[in-house]
Short mmCIF file of C-alpha atoms in Angstrom, two decimals:
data_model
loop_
_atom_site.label_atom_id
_atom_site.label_comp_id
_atom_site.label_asym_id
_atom_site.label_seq_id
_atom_site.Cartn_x
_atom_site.Cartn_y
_atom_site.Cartn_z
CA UNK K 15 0.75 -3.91 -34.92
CA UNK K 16 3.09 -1.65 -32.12
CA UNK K 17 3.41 1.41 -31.32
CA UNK K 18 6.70 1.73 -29.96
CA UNK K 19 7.06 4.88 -27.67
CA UNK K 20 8.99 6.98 -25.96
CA UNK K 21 8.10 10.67 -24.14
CA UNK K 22 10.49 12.82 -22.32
CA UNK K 23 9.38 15.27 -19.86
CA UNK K 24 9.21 17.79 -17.23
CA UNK K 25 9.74 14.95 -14.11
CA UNK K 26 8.63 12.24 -12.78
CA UNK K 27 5.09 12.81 -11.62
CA UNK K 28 2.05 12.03 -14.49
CA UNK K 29 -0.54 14.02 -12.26
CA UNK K 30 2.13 16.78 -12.05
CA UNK K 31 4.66 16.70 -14.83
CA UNK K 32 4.16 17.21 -18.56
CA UNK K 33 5.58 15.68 -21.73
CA UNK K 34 8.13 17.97 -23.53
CA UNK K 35 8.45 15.21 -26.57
CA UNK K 36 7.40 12.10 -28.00
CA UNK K 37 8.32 9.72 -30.93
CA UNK K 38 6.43 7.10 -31.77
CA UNK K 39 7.78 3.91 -34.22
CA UNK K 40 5.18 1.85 -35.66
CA UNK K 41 6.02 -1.98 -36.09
CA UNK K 42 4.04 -4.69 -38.15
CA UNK K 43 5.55 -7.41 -36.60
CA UNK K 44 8.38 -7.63 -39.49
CA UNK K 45 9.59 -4.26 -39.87
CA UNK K 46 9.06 -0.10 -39.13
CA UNK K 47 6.75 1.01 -41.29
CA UNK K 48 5.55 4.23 -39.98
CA UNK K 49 6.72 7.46 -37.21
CA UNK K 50 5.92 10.29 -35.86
CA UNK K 51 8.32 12.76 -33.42
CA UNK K 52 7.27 16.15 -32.24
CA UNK K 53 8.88 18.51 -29.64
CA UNK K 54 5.82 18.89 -27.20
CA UNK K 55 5.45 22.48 -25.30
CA UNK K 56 4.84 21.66 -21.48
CA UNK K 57 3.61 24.83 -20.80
CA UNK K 58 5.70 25.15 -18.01
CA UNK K 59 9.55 26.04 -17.34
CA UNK K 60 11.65 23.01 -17.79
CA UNK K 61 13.85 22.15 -14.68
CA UNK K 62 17.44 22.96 -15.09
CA UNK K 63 18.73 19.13 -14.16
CA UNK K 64 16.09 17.93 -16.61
CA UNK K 65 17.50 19.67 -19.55
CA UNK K 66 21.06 19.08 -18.80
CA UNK K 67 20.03 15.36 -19.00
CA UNK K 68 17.64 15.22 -21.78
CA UNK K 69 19.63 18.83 -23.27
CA UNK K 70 15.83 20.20 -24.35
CA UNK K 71 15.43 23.52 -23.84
CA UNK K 72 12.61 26.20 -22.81
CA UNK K 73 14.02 28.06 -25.95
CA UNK K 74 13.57 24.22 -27.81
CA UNK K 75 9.87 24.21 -26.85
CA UNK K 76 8.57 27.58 -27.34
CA UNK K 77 7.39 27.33 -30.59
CA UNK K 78 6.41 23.98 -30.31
CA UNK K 79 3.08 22.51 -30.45
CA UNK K 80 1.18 21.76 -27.07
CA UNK K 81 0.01 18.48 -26.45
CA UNK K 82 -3.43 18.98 -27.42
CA UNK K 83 -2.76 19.76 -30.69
CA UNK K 84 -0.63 16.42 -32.17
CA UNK K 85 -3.27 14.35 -29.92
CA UNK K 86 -5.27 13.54 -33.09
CA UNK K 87 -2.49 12.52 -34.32
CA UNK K 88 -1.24 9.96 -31.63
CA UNK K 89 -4.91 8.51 -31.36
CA UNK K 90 -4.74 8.20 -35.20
CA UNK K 91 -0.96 6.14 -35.44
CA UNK K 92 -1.40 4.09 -32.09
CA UNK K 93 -5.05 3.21 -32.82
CA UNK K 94 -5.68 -0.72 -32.50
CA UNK K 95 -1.82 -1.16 -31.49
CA UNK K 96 -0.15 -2.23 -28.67
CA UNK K 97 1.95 0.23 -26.36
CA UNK K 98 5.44 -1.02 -26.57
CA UNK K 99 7.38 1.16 -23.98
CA UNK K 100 11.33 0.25 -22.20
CA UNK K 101 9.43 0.32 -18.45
CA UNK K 102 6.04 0.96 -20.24
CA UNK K 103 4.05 2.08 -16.96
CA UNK K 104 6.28 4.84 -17.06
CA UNK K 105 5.47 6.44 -20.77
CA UNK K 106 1.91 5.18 -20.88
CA UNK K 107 1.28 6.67 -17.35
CA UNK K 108 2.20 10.05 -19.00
CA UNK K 109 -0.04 9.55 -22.05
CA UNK K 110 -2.81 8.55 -20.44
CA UNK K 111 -2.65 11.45 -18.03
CA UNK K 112 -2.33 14.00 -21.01
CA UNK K 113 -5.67 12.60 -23.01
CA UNK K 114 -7.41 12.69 -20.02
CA UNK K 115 -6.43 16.29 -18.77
CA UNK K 116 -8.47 16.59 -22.25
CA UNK K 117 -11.27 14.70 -21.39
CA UNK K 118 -10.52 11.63 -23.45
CA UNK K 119 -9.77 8.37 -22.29
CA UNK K 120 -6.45 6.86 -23.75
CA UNK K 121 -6.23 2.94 -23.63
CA UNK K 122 -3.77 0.49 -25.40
CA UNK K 123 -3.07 -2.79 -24.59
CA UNK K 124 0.55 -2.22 -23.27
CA UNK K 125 4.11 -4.15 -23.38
CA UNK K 126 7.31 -3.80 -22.07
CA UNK K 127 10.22 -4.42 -22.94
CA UNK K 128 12.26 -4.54 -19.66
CA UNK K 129 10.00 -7.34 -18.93
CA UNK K 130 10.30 -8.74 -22.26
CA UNK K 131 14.38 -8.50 -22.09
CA UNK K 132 14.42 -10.06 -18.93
CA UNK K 133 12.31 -13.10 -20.00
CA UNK K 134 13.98 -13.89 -23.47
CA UNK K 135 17.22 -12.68 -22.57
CA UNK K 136 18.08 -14.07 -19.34
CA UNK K 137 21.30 -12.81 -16.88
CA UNK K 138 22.36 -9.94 -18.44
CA UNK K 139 23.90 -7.50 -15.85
CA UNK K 140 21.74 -4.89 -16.46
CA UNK K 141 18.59 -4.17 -18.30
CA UNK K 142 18.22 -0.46 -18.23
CA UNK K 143 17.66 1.20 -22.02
CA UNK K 144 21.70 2.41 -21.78
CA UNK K 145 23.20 -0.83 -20.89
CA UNK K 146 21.20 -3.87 -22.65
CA UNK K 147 21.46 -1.90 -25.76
CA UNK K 148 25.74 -1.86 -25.29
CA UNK K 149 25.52 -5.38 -24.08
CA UNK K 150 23.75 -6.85 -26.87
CA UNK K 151 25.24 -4.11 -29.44
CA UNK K 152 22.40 -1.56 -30.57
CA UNK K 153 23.51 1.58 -31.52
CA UNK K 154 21.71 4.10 -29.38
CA UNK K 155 22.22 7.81 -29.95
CA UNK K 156 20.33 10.78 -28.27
CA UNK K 157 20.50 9.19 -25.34
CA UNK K 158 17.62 10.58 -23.29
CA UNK K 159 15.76 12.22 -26.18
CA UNK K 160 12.55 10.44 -26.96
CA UNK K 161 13.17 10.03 -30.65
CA UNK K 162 16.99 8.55 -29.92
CA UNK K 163 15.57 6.07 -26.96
CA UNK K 164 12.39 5.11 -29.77
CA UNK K 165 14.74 3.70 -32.37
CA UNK K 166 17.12 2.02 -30.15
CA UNK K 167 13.60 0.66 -28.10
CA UNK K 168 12.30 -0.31 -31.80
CA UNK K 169 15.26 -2.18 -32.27
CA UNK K 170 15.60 -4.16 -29.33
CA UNK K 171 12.03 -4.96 -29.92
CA UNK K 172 12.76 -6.00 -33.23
CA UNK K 173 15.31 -8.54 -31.95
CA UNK K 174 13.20 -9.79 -28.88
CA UNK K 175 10.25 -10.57 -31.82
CA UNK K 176 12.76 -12.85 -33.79
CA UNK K 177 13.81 -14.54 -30.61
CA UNK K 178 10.00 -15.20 -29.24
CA UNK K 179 9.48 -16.49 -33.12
CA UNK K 180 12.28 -18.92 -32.97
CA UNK K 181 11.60 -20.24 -29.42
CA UNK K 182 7.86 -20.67 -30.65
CA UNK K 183 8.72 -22.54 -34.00
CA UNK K 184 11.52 -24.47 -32.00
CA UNK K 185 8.67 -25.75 -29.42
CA UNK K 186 6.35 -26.27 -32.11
CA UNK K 187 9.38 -28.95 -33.89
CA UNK K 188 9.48 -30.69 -30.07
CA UNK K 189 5.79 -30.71 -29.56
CA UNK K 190 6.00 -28.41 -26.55
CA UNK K 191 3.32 -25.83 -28.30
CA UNK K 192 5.25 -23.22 -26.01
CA UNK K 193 3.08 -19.82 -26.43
CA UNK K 194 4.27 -17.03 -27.42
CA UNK K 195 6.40 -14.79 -24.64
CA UNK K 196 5.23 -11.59 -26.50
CA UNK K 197 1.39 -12.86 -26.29
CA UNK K 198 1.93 -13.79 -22.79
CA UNK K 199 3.34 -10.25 -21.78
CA UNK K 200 0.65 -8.03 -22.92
CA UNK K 201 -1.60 -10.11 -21.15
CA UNK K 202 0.26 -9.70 -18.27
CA UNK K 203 2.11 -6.30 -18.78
CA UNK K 204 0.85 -4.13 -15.42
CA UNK K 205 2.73 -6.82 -13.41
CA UNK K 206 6.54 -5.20 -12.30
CA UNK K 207 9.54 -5.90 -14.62
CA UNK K 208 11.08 -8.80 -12.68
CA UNK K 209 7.59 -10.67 -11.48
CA UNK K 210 6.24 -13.36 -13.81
CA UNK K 211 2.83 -14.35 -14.31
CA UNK K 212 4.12 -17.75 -13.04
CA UNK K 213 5.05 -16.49 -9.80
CA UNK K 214 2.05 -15.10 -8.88
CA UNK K 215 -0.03 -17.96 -10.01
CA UNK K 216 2.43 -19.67 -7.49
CA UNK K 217 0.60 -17.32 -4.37
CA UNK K 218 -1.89 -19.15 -2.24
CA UNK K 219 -5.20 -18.19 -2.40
CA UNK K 220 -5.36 -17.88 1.42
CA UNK K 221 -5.12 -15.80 4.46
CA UNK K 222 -1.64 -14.13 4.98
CA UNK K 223 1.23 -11.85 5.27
CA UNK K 224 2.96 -10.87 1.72
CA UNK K 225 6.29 -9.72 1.60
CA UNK K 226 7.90 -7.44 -1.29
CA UNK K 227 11.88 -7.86 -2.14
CA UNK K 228 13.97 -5.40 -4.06
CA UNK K 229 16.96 -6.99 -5.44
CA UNK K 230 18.84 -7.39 -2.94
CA UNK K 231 15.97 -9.18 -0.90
CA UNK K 232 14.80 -6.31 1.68
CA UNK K 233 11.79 -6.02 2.29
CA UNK K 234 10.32 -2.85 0.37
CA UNK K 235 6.56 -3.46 1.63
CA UNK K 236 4.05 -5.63 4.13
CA UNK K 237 0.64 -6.77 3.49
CA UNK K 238 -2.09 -8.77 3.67
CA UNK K 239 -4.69 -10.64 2.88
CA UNK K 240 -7.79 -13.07 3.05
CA UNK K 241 -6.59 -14.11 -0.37
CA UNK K 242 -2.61 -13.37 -1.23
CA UNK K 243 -2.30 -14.01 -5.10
CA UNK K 244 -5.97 -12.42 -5.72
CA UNK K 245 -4.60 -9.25 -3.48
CA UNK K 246 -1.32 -9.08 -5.29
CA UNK K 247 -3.18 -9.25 -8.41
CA UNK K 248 -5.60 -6.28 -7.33
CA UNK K 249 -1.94 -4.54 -6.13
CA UNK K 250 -0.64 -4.63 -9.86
CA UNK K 251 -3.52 -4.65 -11.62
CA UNK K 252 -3.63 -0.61 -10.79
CA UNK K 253 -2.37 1.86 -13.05
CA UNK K 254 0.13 3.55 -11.20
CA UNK K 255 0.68 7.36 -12.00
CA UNK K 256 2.45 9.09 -9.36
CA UNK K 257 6.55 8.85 -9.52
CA UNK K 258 6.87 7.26 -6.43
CA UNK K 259 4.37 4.47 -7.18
CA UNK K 260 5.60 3.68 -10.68
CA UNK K 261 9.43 3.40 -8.88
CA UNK K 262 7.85 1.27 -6.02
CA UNK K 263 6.57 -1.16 -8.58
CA UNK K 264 9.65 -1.31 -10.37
CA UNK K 265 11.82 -2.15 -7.52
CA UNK K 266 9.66 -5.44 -6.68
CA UNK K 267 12.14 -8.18 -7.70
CA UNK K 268 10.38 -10.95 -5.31
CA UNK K 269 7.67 -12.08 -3.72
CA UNK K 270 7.35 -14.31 0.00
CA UNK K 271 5.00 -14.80 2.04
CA UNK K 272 3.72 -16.50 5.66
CA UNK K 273 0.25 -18.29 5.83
CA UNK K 274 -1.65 -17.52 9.00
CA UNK K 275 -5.37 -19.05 8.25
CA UNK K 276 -7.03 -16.50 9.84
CA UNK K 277 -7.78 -13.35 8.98
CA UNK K 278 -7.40 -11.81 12.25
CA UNK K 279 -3.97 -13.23 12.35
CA UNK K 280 -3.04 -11.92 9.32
CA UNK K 281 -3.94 -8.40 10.51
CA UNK K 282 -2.00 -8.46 13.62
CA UNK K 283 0.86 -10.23 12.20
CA UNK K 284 1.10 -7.70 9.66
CA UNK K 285 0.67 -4.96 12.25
CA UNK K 286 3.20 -6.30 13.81
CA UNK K 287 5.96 -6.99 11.13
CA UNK K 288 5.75 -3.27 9.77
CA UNK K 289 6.77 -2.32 12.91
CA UNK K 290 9.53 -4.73 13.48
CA UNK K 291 11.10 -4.50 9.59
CA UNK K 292 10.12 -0.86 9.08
CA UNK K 293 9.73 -1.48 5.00
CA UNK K 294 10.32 2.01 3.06
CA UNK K 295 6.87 2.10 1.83
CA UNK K 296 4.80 1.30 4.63
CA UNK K 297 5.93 4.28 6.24
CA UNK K 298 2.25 5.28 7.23
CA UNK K 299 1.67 1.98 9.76
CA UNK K 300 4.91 1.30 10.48
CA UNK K 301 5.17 3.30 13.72
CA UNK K 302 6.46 1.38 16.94
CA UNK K 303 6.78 3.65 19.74
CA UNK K 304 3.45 4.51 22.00
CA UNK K 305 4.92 6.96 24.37
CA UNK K 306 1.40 8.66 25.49
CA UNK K 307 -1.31 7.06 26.85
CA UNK K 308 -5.35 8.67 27.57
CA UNK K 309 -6.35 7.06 31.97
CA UNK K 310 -9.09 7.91 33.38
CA UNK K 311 -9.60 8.71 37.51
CA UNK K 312 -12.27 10.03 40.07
CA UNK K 313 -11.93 13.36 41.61
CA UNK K 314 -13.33 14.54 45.15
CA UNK K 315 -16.36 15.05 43.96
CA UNK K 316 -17.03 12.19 42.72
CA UNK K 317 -16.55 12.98 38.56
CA UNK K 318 -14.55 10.50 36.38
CA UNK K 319 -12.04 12.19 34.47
CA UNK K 320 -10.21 11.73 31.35
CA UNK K 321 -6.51 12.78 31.21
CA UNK K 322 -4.05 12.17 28.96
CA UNK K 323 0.04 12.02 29.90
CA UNK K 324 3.25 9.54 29.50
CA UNK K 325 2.25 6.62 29.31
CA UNK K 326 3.56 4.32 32.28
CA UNK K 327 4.40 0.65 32.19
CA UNK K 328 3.16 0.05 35.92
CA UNK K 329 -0.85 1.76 35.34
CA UNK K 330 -2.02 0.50 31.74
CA UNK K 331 -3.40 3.05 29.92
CA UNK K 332 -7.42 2.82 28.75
CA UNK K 333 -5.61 3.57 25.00
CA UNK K 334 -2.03 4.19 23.77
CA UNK K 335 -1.13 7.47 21.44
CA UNK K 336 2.17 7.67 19.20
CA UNK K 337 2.47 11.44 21.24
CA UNK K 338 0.54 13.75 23.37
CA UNK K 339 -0.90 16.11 20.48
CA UNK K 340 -2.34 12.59 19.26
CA UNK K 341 -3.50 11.63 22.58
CA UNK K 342 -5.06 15.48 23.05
CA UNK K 343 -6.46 15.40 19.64
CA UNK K 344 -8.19 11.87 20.54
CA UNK K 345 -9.57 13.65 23.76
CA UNK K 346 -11.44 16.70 21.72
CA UNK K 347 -12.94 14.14 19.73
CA UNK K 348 -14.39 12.47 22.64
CA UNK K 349 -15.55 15.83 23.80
CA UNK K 350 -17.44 16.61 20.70
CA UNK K 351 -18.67 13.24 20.31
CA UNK K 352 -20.64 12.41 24.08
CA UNK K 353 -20.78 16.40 24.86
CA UNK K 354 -18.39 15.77 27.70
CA UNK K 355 -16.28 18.83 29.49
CA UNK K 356 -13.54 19.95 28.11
CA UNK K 357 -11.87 20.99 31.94
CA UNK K 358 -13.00 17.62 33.25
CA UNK K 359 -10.51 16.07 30.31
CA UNK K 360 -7.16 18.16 31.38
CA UNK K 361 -8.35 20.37 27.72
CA UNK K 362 -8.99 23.67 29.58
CA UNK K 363 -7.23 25.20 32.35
CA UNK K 364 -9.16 27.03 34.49
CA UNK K 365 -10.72 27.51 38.17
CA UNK K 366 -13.59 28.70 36.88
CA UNK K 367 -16.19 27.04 34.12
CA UNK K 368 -14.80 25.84 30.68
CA UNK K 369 -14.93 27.76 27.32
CA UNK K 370 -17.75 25.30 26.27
CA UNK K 371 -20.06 25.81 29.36
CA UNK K 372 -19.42 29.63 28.70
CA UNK K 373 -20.80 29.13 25.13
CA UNK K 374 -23.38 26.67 26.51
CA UNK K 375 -21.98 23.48 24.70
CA UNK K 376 -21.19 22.18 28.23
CA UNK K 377 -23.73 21.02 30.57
CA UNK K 378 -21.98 22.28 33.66
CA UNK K 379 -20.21 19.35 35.18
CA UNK K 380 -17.02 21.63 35.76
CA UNK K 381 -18.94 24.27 38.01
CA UNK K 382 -21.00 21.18 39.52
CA UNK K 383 -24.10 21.96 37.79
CA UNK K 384 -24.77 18.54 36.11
CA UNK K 385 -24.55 15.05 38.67
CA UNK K 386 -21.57 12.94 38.29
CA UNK K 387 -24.30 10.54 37.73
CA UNK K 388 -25.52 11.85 34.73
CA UNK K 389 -21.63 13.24 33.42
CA UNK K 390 -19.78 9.55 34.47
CA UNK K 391 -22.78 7.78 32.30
CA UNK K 392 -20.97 9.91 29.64
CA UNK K 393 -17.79 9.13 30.19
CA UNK K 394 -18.12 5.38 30.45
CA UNK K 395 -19.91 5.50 26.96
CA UNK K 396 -16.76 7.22 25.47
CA UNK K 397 -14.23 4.90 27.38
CA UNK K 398 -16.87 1.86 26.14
CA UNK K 399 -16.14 2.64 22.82
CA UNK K 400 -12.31 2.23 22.54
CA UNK K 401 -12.78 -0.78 25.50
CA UNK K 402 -13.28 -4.44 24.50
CA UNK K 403 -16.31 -6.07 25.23
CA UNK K 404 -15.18 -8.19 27.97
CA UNK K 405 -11.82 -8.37 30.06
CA UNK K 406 -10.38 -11.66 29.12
CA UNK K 407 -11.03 -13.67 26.09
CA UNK K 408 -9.84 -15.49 22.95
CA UNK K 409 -10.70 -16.05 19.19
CA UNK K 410 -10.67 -19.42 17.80
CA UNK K 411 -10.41 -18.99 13.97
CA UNK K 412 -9.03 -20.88 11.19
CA UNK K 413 -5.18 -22.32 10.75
CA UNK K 414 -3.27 -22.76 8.41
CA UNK K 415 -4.08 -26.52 7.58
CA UNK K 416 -7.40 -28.32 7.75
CA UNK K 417 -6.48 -30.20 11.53
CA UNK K 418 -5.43 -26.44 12.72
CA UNK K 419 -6.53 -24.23 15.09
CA UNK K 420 -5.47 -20.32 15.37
CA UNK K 421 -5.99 -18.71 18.93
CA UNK K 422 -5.38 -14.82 19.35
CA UNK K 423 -5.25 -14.23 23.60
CA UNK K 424 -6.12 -11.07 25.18
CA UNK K 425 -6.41 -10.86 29.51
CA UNK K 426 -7.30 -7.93 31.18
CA UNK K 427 -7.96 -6.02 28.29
CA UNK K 428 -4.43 -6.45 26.62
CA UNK K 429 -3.81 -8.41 23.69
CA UNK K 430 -0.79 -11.28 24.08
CA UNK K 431 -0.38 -12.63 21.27
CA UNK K 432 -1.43 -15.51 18.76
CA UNK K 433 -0.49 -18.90 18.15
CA UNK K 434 -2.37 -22.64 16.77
CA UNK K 435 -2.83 -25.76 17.99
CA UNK K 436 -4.02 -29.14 16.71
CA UNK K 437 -6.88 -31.53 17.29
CA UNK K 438 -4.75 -33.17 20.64
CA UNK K 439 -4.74 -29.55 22.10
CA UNK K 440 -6.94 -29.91 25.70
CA UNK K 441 -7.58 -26.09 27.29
CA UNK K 442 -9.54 -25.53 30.39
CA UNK K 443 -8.30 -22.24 31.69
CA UNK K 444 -6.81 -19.11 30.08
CA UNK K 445 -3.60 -20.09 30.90
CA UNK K 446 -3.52 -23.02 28.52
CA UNK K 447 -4.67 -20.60 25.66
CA UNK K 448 -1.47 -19.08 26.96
CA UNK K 449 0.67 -21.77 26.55
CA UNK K 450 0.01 -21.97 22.71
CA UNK K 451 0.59 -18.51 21.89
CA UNK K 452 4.08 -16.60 20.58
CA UNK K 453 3.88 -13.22 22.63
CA UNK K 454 3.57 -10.10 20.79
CA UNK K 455 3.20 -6.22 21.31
CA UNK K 456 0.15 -4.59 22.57
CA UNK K 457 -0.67 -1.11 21.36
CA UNK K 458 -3.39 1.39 19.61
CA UNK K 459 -3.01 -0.69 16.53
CA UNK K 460 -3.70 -3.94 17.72
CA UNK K 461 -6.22 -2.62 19.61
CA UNK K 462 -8.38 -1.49 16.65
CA UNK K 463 -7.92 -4.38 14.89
CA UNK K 464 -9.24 -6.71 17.43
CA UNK K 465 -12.06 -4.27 18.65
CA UNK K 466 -12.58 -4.00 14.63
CA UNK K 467 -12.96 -7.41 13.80
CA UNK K 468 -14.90 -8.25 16.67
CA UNK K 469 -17.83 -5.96 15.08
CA UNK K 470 -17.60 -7.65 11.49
CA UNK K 471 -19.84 -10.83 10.62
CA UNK K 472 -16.79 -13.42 11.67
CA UNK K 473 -16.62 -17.21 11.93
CA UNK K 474 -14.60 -16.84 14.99
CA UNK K 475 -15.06 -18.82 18.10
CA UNK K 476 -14.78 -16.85 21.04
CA UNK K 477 -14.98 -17.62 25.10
CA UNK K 478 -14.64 -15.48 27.40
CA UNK K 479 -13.10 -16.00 30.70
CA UNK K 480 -14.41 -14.79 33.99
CA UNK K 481 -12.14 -12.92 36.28
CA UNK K 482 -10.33 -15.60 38.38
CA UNK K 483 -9.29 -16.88 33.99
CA UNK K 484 -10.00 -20.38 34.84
CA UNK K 485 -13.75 -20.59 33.79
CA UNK K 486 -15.03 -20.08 30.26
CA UNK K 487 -18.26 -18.14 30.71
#
C-alpha cells in the first residue's frame, strides 16, 4: 500500500514553517482506493509570495482545522504504507516535524518519485512535478495546491508501477530476475534524486577527499573521510529538515573523489581544496586569507610578551588569525586560561597596572610584582600549546596502494606539504622528505590538524630532525 502525498505551506523551513494543506491518495498497487484533503490552519500569517503561488489565503485558513486535529486521521490512512512524495524529503520533512511538535514520532518508509522518474524514465529534459507531467501527458490542475499536485503525483506513480511491472516480468522471460526498481527505491529513498544506490556502492571504502557536483559539475561541497562510501552513506542517511539542507541534497547530481591513504592527508587535502574551490556549502572552512598573526617578544625587563598585529611574511607568526578581533579574541583566551596579564598581551592600555591586577585576577607582572621567571613559565605553557612538539619533522602514514608511502613535511614549525613514495624511495636528510612532497599552504587550519592528529592514537611513523635537518633524532 502508498500513501501518496502532497502538503503546501508557509515556506521552506520544517523547524520553522507550517503546513497550510495536505491531500493524501491511497494506492494498492493497482488503483486509488482511498483520500483525504484538508485545508490546514498554520497558525501563522501566510507570506504574500506564498499565496500568490499556491493562491491560499489567510481568509482560506481561518476556519480551518489546525494540524493537530486531522493528525488522527493521517496516522490512521498512512498507517503501514509507504510515503510516496514528488522530492519526498521535502513533504515528509514537514510531516514529521508537525507529529513531533506533538510529541509523536511519525515514520513511513518513504519513496520518491523524482528518483523513481529519473530511473524508469530516463533523459527527459526535466523532471520537476510541472514539466514530466506535460512531457509524458498527465493532466495536472491546481498547480501548487496539494490536492491538484496529489492526483497528478498519484498518476505518475501509477504509470511508473506499470513500467517497474513490465521491466520485472520482461527480466523474469530473459532470466535476468531484475528486482524491482520500486523495491529498490524505498530501500534506498534518503539518497538525493539523481544518486543511485549503484554509485555509491561504487565509493571506496578508504581514506579520502569526496567531491559533490550539481549538474553542471561544480563542486557544491568538500569532504572527507577514513572511509568515503560509509561517510557518504552517514551524509544521506540523515533526515534533512531545514530548507537549505533539503535543497543542498537535491542539487547533488555526482559524486568524485581523490584517494589519499592516510588520514592525515585527507584532512589537509581537504583543508586545502575548500580553500582553493570555495564550494557554496562549505562556506564555514573555506576561508583562505590569514592576514593577522599572534608573536611573541622580550621587553627591557626581561618579560615575554604576547602581541598580536599584521601578520608579516619576513617574521613567522607563533599562529595565524583570519583578522585581528580573531587574533585578540584568541589572546583573552590565553589570558583566562594560564592567568597571564592582560597589559603584558597588548589587551590593556595603560602606564599603570591592568584592570585584572586591580581586581586581583593578575599576579602583578605589569607593575613588576611577579618575576619574569615565574610570568615567562606562563607564557611558554600558553605558546606550548598552539606549538608543535618539535621543530622539524615528518609523518609516515599509509598510501594509497599497498607498496605506498604518504609523507606530510613540516621544518621549522611550518607545514610544507605532503606527497608518497614507493619501496625504491632512499631518505637520509629532511631535504629528501622534501623532494617527494607537492607544496601546499601553511596556516591556522593546517596547524590544528597536524597538532590534532599528533595527540590521537595514530599508526603514523614519525622522525624528527635535529636542527642542522640532516639527522633523524
Amino acid at each position: 500500500m502508498y500513501a501518496i502525498i502532497d502538503i503546501e505551506t508557509t515556506g521552506g523551513q520544517p523547524s520553522e514553517d507550517r503546513i497550510t494543506e495536505i491531500a493524501i491518495f491511497i494506492h494498492d498497487g493497482n488503483k486509488v482506493v482511498d483520500q483525504f484533503h484538508s485545508l490546514i490552519n498554520p497558525g501563522r500569517p501566510i507570506p504574500f509570495f506564498i499565496s500568490q503561488l499556491t493562491g491560499i489565503t489567510d481568509e482560506m485558513v481561518k476556519d480551518a482545522p489546525k494540524f493537530h486535529e486531522v493528525a488522527k486521521q493521517i496516522v490512521q490512512i498512512t498507517e503501514g504504507n509507504v510515503f510516496v512524495a514528488h522530492n519526498v524529503r521535502f513533504d515528509y520533512s514537514f510531516v514529521k516535524k508537525e507529529f513531533a511538535d506533538l510529541g509523536f514520532t511519525f515514520q513511513r518508509k518513504t519513496l520518491c518519485t523524482v528518483r523513481l522518474s529519473r530511473k524508469l524514465m530516463p533523459g527527459l529534459p526535466s523532471y520537476s512535478l510541472g514539466k514530466l507531467c506535460k512531457s509524458i501527458d498527465i493532466p495536472l490542475q491546481m498547480r501548487h495546491r496539494a490536492i491538484g499536485d496529489a492526483e497528478a503525483t498519484a498518476i505518475l506513480f501509477d504509470r511508473l508501477l506499470k513500467i517497474d511491472e513490465k521491466k520485472v516480468n520482461d527480466s523474469q522471460d530473459d532470466k535476468l530476475l531484475e528486482p524491482s526498481a520500486i523495491s529498490k527505491e524505498i530501500k534506498t529513498s534518503l539518497l538525493p534524486p539523481a544518486i543511485s544506490r549503484d554509485m555509491v556502492d561504487a565509493l571506496p571504502l578508504e581514506a579520502g577527499v569526496y567531491y559533490f557536483h550539481d549538474e553542471s559539475g561544480e563542486i557544491i561541497y568538500v569532504g572527507k573521510s577514513k572511509s568515503i562510501r560509509k561517510r557518504i552513506i552517514q551524509h544521506f542517511s540523515i533526515d534533512f529538515k531545514s530548507k537549505k539542507s533539503i535543497e543542498f541534497k537535491n542539487r547533488i547530481a555526482s559524486i568524485t573523489y581523490e584517494r589519499t591513504g592516510s588520514e592525515l592527508v585527507a584532512l589537509l587535502f581537504e583543508s586545502d581544496e575548500i580553500k582553493k574551490r570555495k564550494p557554496f556549502y562549505n562556506r564555514a572552512q573555506r576561508r583562505s586569507v590569514y592576514h593577522s598573526g599572534i608573536y611573541s617578544y622580550y621587553d627591557q625587563e626581561g618579560y615575554l610578551r604576547l602581541t598580536f598585529q599584521k601578520a608579516k611574511t619576513e617574521v613567522p607568526p607563533l599562529l595565524t588569525m583570519s583578522n585581528q578581533f580573531q587574533a585578540k579574541n584568541f589572546l583573552y583566551n590565553r589570558v583566562e586560561k594560564y592567568n597571564l596579564c592582560q597589559k603584558m598581551c597588548d589587551l590593556y592600555k595603560s602606564n599603570g597596572p591592568c584592570f585584572d591586577y586591580q581586581v586581583h585576577q593578575c599576579k602583578g607582572a605589569c607593575v613588576g610584582k611577579e618575576s619574569p621567571e615565574e610570568y615567562n613559565q606562563r607564557v611558554m605553557e600558553s605558546i606550548d600549546a598552539f606549538k608543535y612538539d618539535y621543530d622539524s619533522f615528518v609523518i609516515i602514514g599509509k598510501g594509497r596502494e599497498t607498496e605506498e608511502k604518504s609523507v606530510v613535511v613540516v621544518e621549522n614549525g611550518r607545514y610544507l606539504g605532503f606527497g608518497y613514495f614507493d619501496e625504491s624511495f632512499s631518505a637520509s636528510s629532511l631535504e629528501d622528505f622534501k623532494g617527494v612532497i607537492k607544496y601546499y599552504n601553511d596556516n591556522k587550519d593546517t596547524q590544528q590538524i597536524i597538532r590534532g592528529y599528533m595527540r590521537t592514537k595514530h599508526q603514523d611513523k614519525l622522525l624528527v630532525f635535529s636542527a642542522d635537518l640532516n639527522t633523524a633524532l
